[in-house]
PDB file of C-alpha atoms in Angstrom:
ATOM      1  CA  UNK A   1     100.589 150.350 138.949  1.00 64.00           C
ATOM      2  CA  UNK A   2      99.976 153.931 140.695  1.00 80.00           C
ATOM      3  CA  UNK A   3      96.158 152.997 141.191  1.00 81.00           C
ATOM      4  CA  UNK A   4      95.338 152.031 137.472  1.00 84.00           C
ATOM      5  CA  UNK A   5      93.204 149.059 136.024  1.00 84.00           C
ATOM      6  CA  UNK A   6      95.077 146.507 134.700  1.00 84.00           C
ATOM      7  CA  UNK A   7      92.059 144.872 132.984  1.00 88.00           C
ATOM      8  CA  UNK A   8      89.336 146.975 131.526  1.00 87.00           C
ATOM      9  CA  UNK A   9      85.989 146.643 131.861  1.00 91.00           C
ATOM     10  CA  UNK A  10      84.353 144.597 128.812  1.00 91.00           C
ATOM     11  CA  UNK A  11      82.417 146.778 126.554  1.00 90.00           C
ATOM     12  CA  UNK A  12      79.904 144.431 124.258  1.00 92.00           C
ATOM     13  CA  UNK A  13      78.395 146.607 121.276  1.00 89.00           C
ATOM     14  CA  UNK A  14      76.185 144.659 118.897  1.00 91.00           C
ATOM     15  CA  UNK A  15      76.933 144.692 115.440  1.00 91.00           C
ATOM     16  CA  UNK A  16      74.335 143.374 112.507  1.00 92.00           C
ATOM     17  CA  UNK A  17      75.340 142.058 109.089  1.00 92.00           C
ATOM     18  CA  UNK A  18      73.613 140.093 106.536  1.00 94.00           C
ATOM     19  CA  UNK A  19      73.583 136.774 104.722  1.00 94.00           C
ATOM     20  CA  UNK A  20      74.638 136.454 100.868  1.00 95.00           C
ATOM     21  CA  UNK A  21      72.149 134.249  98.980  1.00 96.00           C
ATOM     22  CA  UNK A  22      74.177 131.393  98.999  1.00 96.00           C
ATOM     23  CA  UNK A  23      74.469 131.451 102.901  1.00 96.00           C
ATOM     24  CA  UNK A  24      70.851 132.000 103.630  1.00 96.00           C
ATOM     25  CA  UNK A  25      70.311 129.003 101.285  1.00 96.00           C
ATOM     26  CA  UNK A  26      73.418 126.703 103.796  1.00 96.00           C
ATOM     27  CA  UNK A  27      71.062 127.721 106.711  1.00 95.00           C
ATOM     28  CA  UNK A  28      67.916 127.241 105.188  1.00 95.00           C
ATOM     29  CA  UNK A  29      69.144 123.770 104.876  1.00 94.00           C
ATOM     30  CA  UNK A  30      70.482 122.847 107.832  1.00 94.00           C
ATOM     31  CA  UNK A  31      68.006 124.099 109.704  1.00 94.00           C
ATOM     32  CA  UNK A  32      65.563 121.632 107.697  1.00 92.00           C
ATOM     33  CA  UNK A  33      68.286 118.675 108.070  1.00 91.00           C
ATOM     34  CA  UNK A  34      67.760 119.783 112.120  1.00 90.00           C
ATOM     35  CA  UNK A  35      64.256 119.859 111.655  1.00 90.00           C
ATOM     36  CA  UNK A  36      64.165 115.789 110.197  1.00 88.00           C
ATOM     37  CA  UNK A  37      66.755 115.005 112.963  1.00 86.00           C
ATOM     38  CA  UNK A  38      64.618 116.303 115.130  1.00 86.00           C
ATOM     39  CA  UNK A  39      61.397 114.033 114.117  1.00 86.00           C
ATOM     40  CA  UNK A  40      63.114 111.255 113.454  1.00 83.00           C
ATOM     41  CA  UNK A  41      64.970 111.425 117.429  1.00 82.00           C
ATOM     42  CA  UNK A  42      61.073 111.657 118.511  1.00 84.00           C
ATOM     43  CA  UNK A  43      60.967 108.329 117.506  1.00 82.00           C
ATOM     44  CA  UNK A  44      63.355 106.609 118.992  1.00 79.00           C
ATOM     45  CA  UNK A  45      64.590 105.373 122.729  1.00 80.00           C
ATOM     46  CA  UNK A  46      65.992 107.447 125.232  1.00 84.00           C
ATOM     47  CA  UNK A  47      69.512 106.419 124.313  1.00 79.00           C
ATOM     48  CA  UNK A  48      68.555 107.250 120.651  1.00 77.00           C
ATOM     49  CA  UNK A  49      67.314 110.302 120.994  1.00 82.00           C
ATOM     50  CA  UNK A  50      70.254 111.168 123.266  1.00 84.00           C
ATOM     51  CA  UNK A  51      72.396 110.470 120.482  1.00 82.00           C
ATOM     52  CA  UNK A  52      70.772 112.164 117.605  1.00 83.00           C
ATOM     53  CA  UNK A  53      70.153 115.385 119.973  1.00 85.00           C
ATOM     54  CA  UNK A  54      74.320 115.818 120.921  1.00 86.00           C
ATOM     55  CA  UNK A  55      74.823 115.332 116.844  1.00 85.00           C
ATOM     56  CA  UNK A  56      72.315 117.864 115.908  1.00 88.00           C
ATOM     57  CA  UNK A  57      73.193 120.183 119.349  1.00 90.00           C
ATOM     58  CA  UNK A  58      77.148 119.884 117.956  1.00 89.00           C
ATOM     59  CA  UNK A  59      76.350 120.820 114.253  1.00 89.00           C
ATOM     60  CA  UNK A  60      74.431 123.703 115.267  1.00 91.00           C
ATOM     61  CA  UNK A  61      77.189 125.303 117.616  1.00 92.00           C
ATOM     62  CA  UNK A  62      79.944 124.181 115.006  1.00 92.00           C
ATOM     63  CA  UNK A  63      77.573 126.288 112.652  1.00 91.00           C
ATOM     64  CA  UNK A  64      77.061 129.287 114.306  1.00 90.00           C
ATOM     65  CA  UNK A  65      81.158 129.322 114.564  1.00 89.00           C
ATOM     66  CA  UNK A  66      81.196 129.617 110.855  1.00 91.00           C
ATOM     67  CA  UNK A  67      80.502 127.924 107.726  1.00 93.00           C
ATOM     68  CA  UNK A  68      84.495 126.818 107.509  1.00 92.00           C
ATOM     69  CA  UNK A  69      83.434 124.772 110.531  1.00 92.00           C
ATOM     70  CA  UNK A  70      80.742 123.229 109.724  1.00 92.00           C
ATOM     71  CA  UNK A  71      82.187 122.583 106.333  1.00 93.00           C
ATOM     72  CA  UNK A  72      84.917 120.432 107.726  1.00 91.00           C
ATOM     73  CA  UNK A  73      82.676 118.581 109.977  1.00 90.00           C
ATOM     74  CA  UNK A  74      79.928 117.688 106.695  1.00 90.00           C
ATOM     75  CA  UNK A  75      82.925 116.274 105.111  1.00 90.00           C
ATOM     76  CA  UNK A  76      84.266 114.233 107.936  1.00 88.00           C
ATOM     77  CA  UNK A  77      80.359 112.828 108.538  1.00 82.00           C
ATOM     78  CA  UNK A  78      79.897 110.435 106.275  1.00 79.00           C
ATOM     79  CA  UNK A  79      83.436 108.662 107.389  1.00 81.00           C
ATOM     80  CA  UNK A  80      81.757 108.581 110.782  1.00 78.00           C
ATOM     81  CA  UNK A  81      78.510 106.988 109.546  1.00 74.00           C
ATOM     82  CA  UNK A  82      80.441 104.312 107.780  1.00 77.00           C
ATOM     83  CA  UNK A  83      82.549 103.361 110.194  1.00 80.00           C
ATOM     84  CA  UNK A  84      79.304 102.850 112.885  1.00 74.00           C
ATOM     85  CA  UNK A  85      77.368 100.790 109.725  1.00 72.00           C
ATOM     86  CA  UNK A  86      80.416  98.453 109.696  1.00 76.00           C
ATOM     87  CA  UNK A  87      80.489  97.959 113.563  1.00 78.00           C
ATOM     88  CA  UNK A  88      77.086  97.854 113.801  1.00 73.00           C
ATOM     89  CA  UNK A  89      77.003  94.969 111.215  1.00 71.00           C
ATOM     90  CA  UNK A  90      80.026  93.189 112.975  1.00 75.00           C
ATOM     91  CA  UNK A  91      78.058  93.218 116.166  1.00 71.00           C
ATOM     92  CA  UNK A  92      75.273  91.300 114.196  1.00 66.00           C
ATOM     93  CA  UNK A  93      77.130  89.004 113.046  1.00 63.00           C
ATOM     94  CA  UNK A  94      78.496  87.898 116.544  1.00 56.00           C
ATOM     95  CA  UNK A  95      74.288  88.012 118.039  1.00 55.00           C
ATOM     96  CA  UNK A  96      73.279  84.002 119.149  1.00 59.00           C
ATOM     97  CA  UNK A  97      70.787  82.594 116.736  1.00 56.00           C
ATOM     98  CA  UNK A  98      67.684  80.502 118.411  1.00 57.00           C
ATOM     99  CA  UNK A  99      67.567  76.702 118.455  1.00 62.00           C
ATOM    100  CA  UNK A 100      63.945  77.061 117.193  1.00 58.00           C
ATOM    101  CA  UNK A 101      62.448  77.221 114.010  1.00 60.00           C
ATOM    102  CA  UNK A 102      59.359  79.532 115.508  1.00 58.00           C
ATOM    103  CA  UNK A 103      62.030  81.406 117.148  1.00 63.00           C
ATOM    104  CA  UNK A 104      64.207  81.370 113.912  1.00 66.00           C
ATOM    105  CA  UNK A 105      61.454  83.541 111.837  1.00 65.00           C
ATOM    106  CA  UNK A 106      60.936  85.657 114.405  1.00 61.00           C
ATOM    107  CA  UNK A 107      63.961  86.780 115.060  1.00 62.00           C
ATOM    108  CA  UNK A 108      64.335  87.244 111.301  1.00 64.00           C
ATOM    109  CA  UNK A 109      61.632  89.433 111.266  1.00 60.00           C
ATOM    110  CA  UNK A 110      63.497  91.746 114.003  1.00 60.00           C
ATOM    111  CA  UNK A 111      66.852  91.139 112.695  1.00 63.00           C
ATOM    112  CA  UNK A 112      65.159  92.861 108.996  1.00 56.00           C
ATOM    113  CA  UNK A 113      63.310  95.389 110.892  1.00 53.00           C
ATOM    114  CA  UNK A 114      66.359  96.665 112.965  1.00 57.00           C
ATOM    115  CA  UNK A 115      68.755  96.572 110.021  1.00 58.00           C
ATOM    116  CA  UNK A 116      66.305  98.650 107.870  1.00 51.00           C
ATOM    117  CA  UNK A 117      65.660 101.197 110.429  1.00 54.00           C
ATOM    118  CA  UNK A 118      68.691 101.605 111.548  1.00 55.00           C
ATOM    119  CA  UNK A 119      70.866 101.662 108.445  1.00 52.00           C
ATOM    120  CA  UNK A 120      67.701 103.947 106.697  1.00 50.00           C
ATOM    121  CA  UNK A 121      68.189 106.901 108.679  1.00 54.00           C
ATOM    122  CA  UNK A 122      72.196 106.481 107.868  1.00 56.00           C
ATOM    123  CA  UNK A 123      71.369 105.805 103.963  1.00 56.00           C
ATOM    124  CA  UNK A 124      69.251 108.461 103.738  1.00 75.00           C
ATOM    125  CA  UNK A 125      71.250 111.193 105.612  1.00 79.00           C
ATOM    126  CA  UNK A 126      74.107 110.838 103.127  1.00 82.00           C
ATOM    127  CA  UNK A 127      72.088 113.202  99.859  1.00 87.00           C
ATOM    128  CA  UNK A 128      71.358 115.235 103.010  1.00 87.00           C
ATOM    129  CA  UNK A 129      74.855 115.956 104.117  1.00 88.00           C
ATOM    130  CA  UNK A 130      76.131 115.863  99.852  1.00 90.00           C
ATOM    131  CA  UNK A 131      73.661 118.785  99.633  1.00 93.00           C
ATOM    132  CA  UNK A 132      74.556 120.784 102.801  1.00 93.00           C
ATOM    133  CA  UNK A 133      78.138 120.093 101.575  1.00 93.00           C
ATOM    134  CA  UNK A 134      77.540 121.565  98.354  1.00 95.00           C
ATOM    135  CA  UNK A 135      75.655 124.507  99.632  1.00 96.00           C
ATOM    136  CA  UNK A 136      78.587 125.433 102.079  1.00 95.00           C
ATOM    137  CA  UNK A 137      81.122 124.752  99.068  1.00 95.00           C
ATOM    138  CA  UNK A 138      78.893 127.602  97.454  1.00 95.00           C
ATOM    139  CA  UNK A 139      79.818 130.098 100.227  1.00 95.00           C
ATOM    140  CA  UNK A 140      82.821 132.209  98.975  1.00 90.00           C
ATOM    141  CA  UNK A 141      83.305 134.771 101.741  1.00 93.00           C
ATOM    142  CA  UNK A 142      81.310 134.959 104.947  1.00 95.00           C
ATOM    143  CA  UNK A 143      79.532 137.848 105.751  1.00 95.00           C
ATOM    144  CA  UNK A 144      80.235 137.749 109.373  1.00 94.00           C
ATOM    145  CA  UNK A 145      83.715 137.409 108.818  1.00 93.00           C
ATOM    146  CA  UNK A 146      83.800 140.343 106.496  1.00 95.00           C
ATOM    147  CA  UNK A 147      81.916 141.648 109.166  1.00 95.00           C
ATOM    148  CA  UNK A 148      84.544 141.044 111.460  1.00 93.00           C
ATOM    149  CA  UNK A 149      87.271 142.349 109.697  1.00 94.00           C
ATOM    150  CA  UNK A 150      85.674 145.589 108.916  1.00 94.00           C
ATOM    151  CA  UNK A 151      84.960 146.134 112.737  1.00 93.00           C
ATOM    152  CA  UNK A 152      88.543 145.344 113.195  1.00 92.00           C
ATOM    153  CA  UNK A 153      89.924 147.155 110.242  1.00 94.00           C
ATOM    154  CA  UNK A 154      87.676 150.178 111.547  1.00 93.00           C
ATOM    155  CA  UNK A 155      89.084 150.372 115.349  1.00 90.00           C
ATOM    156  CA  UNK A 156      92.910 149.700 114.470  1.00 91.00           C
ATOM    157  CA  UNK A 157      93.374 151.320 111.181  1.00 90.00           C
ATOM    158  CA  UNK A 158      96.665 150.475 109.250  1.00 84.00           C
ATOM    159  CA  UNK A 159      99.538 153.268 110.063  1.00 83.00           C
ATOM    160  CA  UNK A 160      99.714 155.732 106.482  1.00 72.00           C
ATOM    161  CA  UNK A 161     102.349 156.290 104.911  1.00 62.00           C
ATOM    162  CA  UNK A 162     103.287 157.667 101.555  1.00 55.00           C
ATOM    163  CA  UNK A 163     104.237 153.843 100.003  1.00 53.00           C
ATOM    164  CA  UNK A 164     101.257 151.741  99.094  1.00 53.00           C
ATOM    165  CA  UNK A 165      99.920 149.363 102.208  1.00 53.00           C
ATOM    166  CA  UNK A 166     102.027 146.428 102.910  1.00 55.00           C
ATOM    167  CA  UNK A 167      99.401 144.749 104.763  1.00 56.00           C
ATOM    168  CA  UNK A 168      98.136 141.661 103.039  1.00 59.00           C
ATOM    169  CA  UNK A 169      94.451 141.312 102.137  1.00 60.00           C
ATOM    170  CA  UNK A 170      91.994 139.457 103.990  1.00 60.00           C
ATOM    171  CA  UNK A 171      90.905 136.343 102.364  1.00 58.00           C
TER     172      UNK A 171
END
Protein backbone atom coordinates (compact mmCIF):
# COMPACT_ATOMS: atom_id res chain seq x y z
CA UNK A 1 0.00 0.00 0.00
CA UNK A 2 3.40 2.11 0.49
CA UNK A 3 1.63 4.24 3.32
CA UNK A 4 -1.54 5.35 1.27
CA UNK A 5 -5.31 5.57 2.35
CA UNK A 6 -7.27 3.02 1.13
CA UNK A 7 -10.55 4.78 2.06
CA UNK A 8 -10.85 8.50 1.79
CA UNK A 9 -12.10 10.69 4.03
CA UNK A 10 -15.96 11.56 3.31
CA UNK A 11 -16.39 14.97 1.96
CA UNK A 12 -20.34 16.09 2.41
CA UNK A 13 -21.05 19.39 0.27
CA UNK A 14 -24.65 20.55 0.35
CA UNK A 15 -26.37 21.02 -2.71
CA UNK A 16 -29.98 23.00 -3.04
CA UNK A 17 -32.56 22.45 -5.77
CA UNK A 18 -36.11 23.30 -6.09
CA UNK A 19 -39.59 21.85 -6.36
CA UNK A 20 -41.69 21.98 -9.77
CA UNK A 21 -45.29 23.06 -9.08
CA UNK A 22 -46.63 19.82 -9.26
CA UNK A 23 -44.21 18.51 -6.48
CA UNK A 24 -44.69 21.33 -4.08
CA UNK A 25 -48.43 20.60 -4.57
CA UNK A 26 -47.52 16.18 -3.65
CA UNK A 27 -45.93 17.71 -0.45
CA UNK A 28 -48.30 20.20 0.32
CA UNK A 29 -50.57 17.29 0.54
CA UNK A 30 -49.03 14.88 2.34
CA UNK A 31 -47.92 16.94 4.74
CA UNK A 32 -51.77 17.85 5.40
CA UNK A 33 -52.72 13.94 5.13
CA UNK A 34 -49.75 13.83 8.13
CA UNK A 35 -51.23 16.62 9.72
CA UNK A 36 -55.07 14.66 10.01
CA UNK A 37 -53.09 11.46 10.91
CA UNK A 38 -51.66 13.20 13.33
CA UNK A 39 -55.06 14.53 15.11
CA UNK A 40 -56.85 11.77 14.56
CA UNK A 41 -53.74 9.34 16.48
CA UNK A 42 -54.35 12.07 19.42
CA UNK A 43 -57.39 10.44 19.81
CA UNK A 44 -56.92 7.20 20.16
CA UNK A 45 -55.19 4.45 22.72
CA UNK A 46 -51.72 3.93 23.15
CA UNK A 47 -51.73 0.96 20.81
CA UNK A 48 -53.61 3.23 18.29
CA UNK A 49 -51.63 5.89 18.24
CA UNK A 50 -48.62 3.56 18.03
CA UNK A 51 -49.97 2.35 14.95
CA UNK A 52 -51.00 5.42 13.12
CA UNK A 53 -47.50 7.13 14.20
CA UNK A 54 -45.13 4.01 12.44
CA UNK A 55 -47.68 4.52 9.22
CA UNK A 56 -47.29 8.18 9.08
CA UNK A 57 -43.28 7.93 10.44
CA UNK A 58 -42.88 5.21 7.26
CA UNK A 59 -44.64 7.44 4.59
CA UNK A 60 -42.65 10.31 5.49
CA UNK A 61 -39.12 8.53 5.19
CA UNK A 62 -40.46 6.56 2.04
CA UNK A 63 -41.16 10.28 0.88
CA UNK A 64 -38.19 11.98 1.44
CA UNK A 65 -36.54 8.88 -0.68
CA UNK A 66 -38.47 10.10 -3.61
CA UNK A 67 -41.78 10.50 -5.04
CA UNK A 68 -41.27 6.93 -7.08
CA UNK A 69 -41.38 5.61 -3.51
CA UNK A 70 -43.95 6.92 -2.11
CA UNK A 71 -45.87 6.44 -5.28
CA UNK A 72 -45.64 2.71 -5.05
CA UNK A 73 -46.48 2.61 -1.47
CA UNK A 74 -50.04 5.07 -2.12
CA UNK A 75 -50.91 2.45 -4.54
CA UNK A 76 -50.26 -0.59 -2.48
CA UNK A 77 -52.34 1.30 0.64
CA UNK A 78 -55.57 0.86 -0.03
CA UNK A 79 -54.93 -3.17 -0.59
CA UNK A 80 -53.62 -2.95 2.96
CA UNK A 81 -56.68 -1.13 4.36
CA UNK A 82 -58.95 -3.67 2.82
CA UNK A 83 -57.48 -6.51 3.79
CA UNK A 84 -57.45 -5.18 7.82
CA UNK A 85 -61.49 -4.06 7.18
CA UNK A 86 -62.11 -7.73 6.22
CA UNK A 87 -60.19 -9.20 9.28
CA UNK A 88 -61.36 -6.79 11.41
CA UNK A 89 -64.99 -7.72 10.44
CA UNK A 90 -64.17 -11.55 10.67
CA UNK A 91 -63.00 -10.99 14.18
CA UNK A 92 -66.55 -9.50 14.88
CA UNK A 93 -68.22 -11.93 13.73
CA UNK A 94 -66.49 -14.62 15.98
CA UNK A 95 -67.06 -11.85 19.44
CA UNK A 96 -69.69 -13.84 22.17
CA UNK A 97 -73.02 -12.13 22.20
CA UNK A 98 -74.69 -11.56 25.90
CA UNK A 99 -77.47 -13.77 27.25
CA UNK A 100 -79.26 -10.49 28.21
CA UNK A 101 -81.54 -8.36 26.58
CA UNK A 102 -80.10 -5.10 28.69
CA UNK A 103 -76.81 -6.44 27.82
CA UNK A 104 -77.94 -7.15 24.15
CA UNK A 105 -78.56 -3.19 23.41
CA UNK A 106 -75.71 -2.28 24.95
CA UNK A 107 -73.42 -4.04 23.38
CA UNK A 108 -75.14 -2.96 20.16
CA UNK A 109 -74.54 0.38 20.93
CA UNK A 110 -70.59 -0.40 21.20
CA UNK A 111 -70.58 -2.89 18.52
CA UNK A 112 -72.10 0.48 16.10
CA UNK A 113 -69.82 2.82 17.74
CA UNK A 114 -66.58 0.72 17.18
CA UNK A 115 -67.50 -0.27 13.63
CA UNK A 116 -68.13 3.43 12.69
CA UNK A 117 -65.02 4.70 14.15
CA UNK A 118 -62.97 2.37 13.17
CA UNK A 119 -63.95 1.68 9.57
CA UNK A 120 -64.45 5.91 9.27
CA UNK A 121 -60.97 6.75 9.53
CA UNK A 122 -60.30 3.75 6.80
CA UNK A 123 -63.37 5.09 4.52
CA UNK A 124 -62.33 8.33 4.66
CA UNK A 125 -58.53 7.94 4.06
CA UNK A 126 -59.21 6.32 0.69
CA UNK A 127 -60.12 10.19 -1.44
CA UNK A 128 -57.07 11.05 0.70
CA UNK A 129 -54.63 8.56 -0.66
CA UNK A 130 -56.73 8.78 -4.59
CA UNK A 131 -55.62 12.44 -4.33
CA UNK A 132 -52.00 12.06 -3.09
CA UNK A 133 -51.92 9.33 -5.80
CA UNK A 134 -52.94 11.60 -8.40
CA UNK A 135 -50.74 14.40 -7.34
CA UNK A 136 -47.58 12.06 -7.43
CA UNK A 137 -48.91 10.64 -10.91
CA UNK A 138 -48.58 14.48 -11.83
CA UNK A 139 -44.82 14.49 -11.07
CA UNK A 140 -42.93 13.88 -14.40
CA UNK A 141 -39.27 14.27 -13.41
CA UNK A 142 -37.99 14.94 -9.92
CA UNK A 143 -36.06 17.77 -9.27
CA UNK A 144 -33.77 16.13 -6.88
CA UNK A 145 -33.08 13.50 -9.14
CA UNK A 146 -32.27 15.87 -11.92
CA UNK A 147 -30.44 17.29 -9.26
CA UNK A 148 -28.60 14.30 -8.80
CA UNK A 149 -27.69 13.57 -12.10
CA UNK A 150 -26.36 16.93 -12.86
CA UNK A 151 -24.00 16.69 -9.74
CA UNK A 152 -23.01 13.41 -11.14
CA UNK A 153 -22.92 14.32 -14.76
CA UNK A 154 -20.77 17.44 -13.50
CA UNK A 155 -17.90 15.41 -11.47
CA UNK A 156 -17.52 12.41 -14.06
CA UNK A 157 -18.09 13.99 -17.35
CA UNK A 158 -18.64 11.59 -20.39
CA UNK A 159 -15.10 10.89 -22.30
CA UNK A 160 -15.33 13.28 -25.93
CA UNK A 161 -14.89 12.11 -28.79
CA UNK A 162 -15.50 13.21 -32.32
CA UNK A 163 -18.85 10.65 -32.77
CA UNK A 164 -21.98 11.87 -31.09
CA UNK A 165 -22.38 10.53 -27.19
CA UNK A 166 -23.35 6.99 -26.88
CA UNK A 167 -24.44 7.40 -23.44
CA UNK A 168 -28.15 6.99 -23.02
CA UNK A 169 -30.26 9.78 -21.52
CA UNK A 170 -31.41 9.96 -18.13
CA UNK A 171 -35.02 9.37 -17.72
Amino acid sequence: MAGKRLFQPVVNRPETYSYSEAEAEFYRLLTRFILAGNAYASRLDQSGRSQVALVLIAMQKIASSSVAAIRAALRKRPANIERDVAKFREEQGSVARPEDDEDEELFDALDRWANREKFQLMEDEFPHLKALLDAAEAIGEESKIQRIGEIIDAAYPAPSCSSPSTRPPRP
